[in-house]
Short mmCIF file of C-alpha atoms in Angstrom, two decimals:
data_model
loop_
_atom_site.label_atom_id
_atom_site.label_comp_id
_atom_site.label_asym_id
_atom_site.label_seq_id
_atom_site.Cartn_x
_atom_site.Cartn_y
_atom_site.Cartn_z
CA UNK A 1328 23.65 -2.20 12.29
CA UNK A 1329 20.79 -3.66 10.42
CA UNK A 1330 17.69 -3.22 11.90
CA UNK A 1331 14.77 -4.87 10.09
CA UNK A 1332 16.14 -8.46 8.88
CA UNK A 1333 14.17 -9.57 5.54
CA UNK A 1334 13.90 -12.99 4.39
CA UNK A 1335 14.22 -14.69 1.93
CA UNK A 1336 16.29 -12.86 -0.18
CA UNK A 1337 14.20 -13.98 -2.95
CA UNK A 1338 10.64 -16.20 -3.63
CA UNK A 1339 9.53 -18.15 -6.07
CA UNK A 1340 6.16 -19.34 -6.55
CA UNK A 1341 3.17 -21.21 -8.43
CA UNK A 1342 -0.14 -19.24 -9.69
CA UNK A 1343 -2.35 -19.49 -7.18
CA UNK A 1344 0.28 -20.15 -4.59
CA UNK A 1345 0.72 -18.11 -0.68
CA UNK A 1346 3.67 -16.24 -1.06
CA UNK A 1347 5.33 -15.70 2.66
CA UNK A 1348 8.06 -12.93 3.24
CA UNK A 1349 9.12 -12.24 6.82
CA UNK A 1350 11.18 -9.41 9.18
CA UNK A 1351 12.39 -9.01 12.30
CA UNK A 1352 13.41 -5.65 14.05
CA UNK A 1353 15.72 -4.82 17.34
CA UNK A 1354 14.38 -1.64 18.15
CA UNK A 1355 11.60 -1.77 20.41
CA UNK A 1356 10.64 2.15 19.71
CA UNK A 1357 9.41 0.56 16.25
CA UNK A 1358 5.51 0.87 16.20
CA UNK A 1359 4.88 1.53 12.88
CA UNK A 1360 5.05 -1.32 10.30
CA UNK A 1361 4.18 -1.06 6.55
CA UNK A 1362 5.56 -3.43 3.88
CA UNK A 1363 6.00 -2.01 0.07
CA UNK A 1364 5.38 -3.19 -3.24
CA UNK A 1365 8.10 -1.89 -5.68
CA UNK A 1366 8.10 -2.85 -9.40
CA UNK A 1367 11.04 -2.15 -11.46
CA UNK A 1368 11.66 1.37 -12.32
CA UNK A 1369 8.94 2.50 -9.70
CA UNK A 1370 9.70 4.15 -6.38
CA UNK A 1371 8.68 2.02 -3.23
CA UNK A 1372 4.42 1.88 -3.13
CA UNK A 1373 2.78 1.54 0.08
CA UNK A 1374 1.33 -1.87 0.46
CA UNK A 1375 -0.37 -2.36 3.77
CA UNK A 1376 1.14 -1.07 7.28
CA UNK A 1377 0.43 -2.52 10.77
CA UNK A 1378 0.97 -1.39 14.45
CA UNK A 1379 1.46 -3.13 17.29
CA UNK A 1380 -1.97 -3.33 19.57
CA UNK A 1381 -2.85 -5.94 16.52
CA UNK A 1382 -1.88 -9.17 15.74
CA UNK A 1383 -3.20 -9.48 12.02
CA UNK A 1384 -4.65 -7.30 9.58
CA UNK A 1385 -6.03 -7.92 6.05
CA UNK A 1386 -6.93 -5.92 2.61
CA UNK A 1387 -8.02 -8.40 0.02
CA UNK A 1388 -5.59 -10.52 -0.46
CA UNK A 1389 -2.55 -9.35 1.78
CA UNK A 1390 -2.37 -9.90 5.39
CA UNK A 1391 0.20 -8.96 7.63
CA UNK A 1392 0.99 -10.94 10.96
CA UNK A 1393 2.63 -9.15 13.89
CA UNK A 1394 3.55 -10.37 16.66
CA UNK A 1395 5.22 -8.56 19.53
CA UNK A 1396 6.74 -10.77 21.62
CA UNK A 1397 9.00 -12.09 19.22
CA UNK A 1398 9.79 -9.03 17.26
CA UNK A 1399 8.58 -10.31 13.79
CA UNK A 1400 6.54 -9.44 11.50
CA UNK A 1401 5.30 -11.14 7.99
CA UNK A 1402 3.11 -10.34 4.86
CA UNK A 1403 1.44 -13.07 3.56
CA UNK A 1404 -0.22 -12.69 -0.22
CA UNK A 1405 -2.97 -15.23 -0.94
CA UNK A 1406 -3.39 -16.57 -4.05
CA UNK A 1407 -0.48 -14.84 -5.81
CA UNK A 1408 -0.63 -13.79 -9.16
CA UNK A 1409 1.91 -12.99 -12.01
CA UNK A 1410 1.27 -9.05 -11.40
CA UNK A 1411 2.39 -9.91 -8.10
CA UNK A 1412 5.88 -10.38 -9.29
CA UNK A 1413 7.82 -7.17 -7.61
CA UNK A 1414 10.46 -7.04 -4.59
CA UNK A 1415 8.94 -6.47 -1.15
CA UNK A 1416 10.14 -4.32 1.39
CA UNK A 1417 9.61 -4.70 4.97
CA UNK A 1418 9.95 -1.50 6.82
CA UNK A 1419 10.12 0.37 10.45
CA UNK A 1420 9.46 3.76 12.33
CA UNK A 1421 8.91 5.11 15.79
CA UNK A 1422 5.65 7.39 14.59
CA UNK A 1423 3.12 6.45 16.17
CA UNK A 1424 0.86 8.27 13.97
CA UNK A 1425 1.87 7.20 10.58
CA UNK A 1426 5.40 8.09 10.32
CA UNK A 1427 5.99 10.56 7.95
CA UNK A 1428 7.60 12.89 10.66
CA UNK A 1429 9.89 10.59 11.61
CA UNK A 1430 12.60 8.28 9.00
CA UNK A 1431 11.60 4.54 7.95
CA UNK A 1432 14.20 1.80 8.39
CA UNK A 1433 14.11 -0.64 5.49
CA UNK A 1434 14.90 -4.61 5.33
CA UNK A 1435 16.94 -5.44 2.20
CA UNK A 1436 13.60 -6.71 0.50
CA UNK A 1437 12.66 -9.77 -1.09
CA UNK A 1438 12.49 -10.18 -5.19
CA UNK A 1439 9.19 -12.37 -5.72
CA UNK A 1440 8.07 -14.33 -8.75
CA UNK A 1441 5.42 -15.41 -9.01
CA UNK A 1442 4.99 -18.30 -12.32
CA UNK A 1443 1.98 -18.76 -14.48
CA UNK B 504 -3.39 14.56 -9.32
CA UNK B 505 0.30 14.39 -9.99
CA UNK B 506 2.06 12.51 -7.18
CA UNK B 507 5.85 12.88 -6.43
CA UNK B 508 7.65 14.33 -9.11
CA UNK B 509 11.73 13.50 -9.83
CA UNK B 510 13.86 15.34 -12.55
CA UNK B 511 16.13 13.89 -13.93
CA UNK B 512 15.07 10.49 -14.38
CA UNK B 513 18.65 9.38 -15.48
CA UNK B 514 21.95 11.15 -14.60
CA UNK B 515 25.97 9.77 -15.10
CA UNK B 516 28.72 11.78 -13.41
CA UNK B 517 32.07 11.49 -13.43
CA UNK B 518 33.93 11.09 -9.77
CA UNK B 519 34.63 14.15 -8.14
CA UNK B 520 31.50 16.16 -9.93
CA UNK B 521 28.68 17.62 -8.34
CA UNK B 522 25.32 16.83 -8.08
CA UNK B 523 21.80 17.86 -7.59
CA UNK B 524 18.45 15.98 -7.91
CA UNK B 525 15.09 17.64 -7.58
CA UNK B 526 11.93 16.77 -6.37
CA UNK B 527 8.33 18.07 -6.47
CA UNK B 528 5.93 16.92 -3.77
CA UNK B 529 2.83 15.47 -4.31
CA UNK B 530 -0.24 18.47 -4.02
CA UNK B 531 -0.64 19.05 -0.38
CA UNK B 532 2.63 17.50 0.97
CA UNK B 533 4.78 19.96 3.36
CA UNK B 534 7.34 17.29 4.24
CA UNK B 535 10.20 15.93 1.61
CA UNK B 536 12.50 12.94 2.40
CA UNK B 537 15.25 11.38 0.52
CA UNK B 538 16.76 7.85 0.37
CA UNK B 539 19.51 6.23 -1.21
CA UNK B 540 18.94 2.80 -2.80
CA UNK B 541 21.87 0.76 -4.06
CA UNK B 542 21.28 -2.17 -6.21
CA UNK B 543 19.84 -4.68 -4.89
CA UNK B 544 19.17 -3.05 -1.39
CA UNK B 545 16.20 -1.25 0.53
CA UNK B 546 16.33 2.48 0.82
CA UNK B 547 18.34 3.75 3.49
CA UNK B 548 17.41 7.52 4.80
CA UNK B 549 19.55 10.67 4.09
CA UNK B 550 17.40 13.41 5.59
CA UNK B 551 14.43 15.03 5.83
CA UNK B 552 13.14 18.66 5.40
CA UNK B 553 9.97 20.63 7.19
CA UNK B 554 9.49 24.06 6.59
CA UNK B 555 12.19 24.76 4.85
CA UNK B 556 14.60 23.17 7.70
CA UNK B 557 16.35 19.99 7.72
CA UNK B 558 14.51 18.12 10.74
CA UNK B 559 16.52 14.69 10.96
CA UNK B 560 19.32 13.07 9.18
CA UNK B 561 20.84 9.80 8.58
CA UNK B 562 24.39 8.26 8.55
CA UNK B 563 25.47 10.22 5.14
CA UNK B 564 28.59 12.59 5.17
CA UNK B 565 28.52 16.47 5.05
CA UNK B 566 29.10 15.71 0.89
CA UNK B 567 25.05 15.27 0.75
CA UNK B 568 23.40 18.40 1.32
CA UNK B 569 19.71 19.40 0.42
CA UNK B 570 17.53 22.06 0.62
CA UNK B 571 13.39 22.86 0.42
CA UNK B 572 11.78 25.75 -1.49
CA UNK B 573 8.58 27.52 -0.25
CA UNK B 574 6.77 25.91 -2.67
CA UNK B 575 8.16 22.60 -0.68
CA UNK B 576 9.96 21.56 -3.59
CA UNK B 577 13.37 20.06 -2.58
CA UNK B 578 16.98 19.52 -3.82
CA UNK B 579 19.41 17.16 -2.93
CA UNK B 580 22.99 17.80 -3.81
CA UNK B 581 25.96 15.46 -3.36
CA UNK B 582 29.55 17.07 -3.74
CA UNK B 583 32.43 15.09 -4.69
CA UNK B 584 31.10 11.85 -6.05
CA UNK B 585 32.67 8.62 -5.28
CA UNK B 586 31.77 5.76 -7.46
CA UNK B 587 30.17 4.16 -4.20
CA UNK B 588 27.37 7.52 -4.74
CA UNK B 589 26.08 5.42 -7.64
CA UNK B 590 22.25 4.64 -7.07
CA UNK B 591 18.59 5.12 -7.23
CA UNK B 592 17.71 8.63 -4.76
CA UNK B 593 14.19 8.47 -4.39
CA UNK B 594 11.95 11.65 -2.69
CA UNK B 595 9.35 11.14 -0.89
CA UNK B 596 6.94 12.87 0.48
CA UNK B 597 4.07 13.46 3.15
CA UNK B 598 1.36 15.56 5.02
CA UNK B 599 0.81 13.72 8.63
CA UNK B 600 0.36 10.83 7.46
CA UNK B 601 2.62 7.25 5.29
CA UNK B 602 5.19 8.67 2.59
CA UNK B 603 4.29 8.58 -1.10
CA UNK B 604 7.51 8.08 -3.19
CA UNK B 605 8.72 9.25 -6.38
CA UNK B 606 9.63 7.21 -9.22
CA UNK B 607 13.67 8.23 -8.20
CA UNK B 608 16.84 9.64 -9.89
CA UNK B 609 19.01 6.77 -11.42
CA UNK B 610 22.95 8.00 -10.60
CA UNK B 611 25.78 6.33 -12.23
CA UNK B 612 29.06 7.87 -11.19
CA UNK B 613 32.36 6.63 -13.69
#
């Protein structure tokens, strides 16, 4: 049973460009949310995490949007760059207070490219 | 600082070998996981040790085993490899608070 449901598979965009990736989870003891930045070679890299008594949150130029109802969740990256180019995983946990004492559920992760 | 630490980098066993990865913590860290990654897929969780005790586990057979040192320094060891145990196992590690991963263990088993 899958989990977290990533999409698209993969992404390709422009310089300059928004680059969208979205997930959506079953388990409603999720309520810890981060999304990782993984570059060939490299282990997974924390990105930027969310939990669920927000709706949005930014750091420069990443946001992620949550919302509850539906069970989704998206990372947006504004004006995307080449260095962007890595695949994206979404990702899940019940820890309320960070999650490292309790196992993250991945998506299958997305494989951006961004062009120059 | 050094952050999560994985020896070998590189490994290729032959089916029916055994196995074992290690992993060094970043400074700090008391708690070690592990995760499988197959190509072209997001890690999926093995287990993960606390004070020298596994403290959860996920849907991998008896064949994957680990341990954790004093020093919180892990193992993981995988008996019996079946060419579907070919993958990146990453650590990672954490004091409280989000994981910090290692670099991984690329397996190839022939």
């Amino acid at each position: 049973q899958q989990q977290v449901k990533q999409s698209p598979q993969s992404l390709i965009v422009q310089k300059g460009g928004i680059s969208i990736i979205n997930c959506a989870y079953e388990n409603t003891a999720f309520d810890y949310f981060p999304w990782y930045q993984q570059f060939p070679g490299k282990g997974p890299a924390l990105l930027i995490a969310i939990r669920p008594d927000v709706s949005e949150k930014k750091e420069g130029r990443f946001t992620i949007s949550f919302n509850k109802s539906a069970k989704q969740f998206s990372l947006h990256i504004m004006d995307s760059q080449p260095g962007d180019s890595a695949t994206y995983f979404c990702a899940a946990n019940p820890g309320n207070s960070g999650g490292s004492n309790y196992k993250l559920t991945f998506g299958k992760g997305t494989l951006l490219t961004v062009n120059p | 600082d050094a952050g999560v630490t994985q020896s070998p980098t590189h490994l290729i066993k032959t089916r029916g070998q055994q196995v074992t990865l290690r992993c060094s913590p970043k400074s700090g860290h008391d708690t070690v996981s592990w995760y499988q990654q197959a190509l072209g897929q997001g890690p999926q969780f093995i287990f993960q040790y606390y004070e020298e005790e596994e403290r959860q586990r996920g849907n991998f057979p008896d064949r994957f085993s680990g341990h954790q040192f004093p020093n919180y320094s892990s193992e993981l060891n995988v008996n019996a490899l079946l060419l579907g145990d070919s993958a990146l196992y990453l650590c990672a590690s954490s004091l409280g608070g989000g994981y910090t991963f290692g670099s991984g263990t690329r397996l190839t088993v022939v």
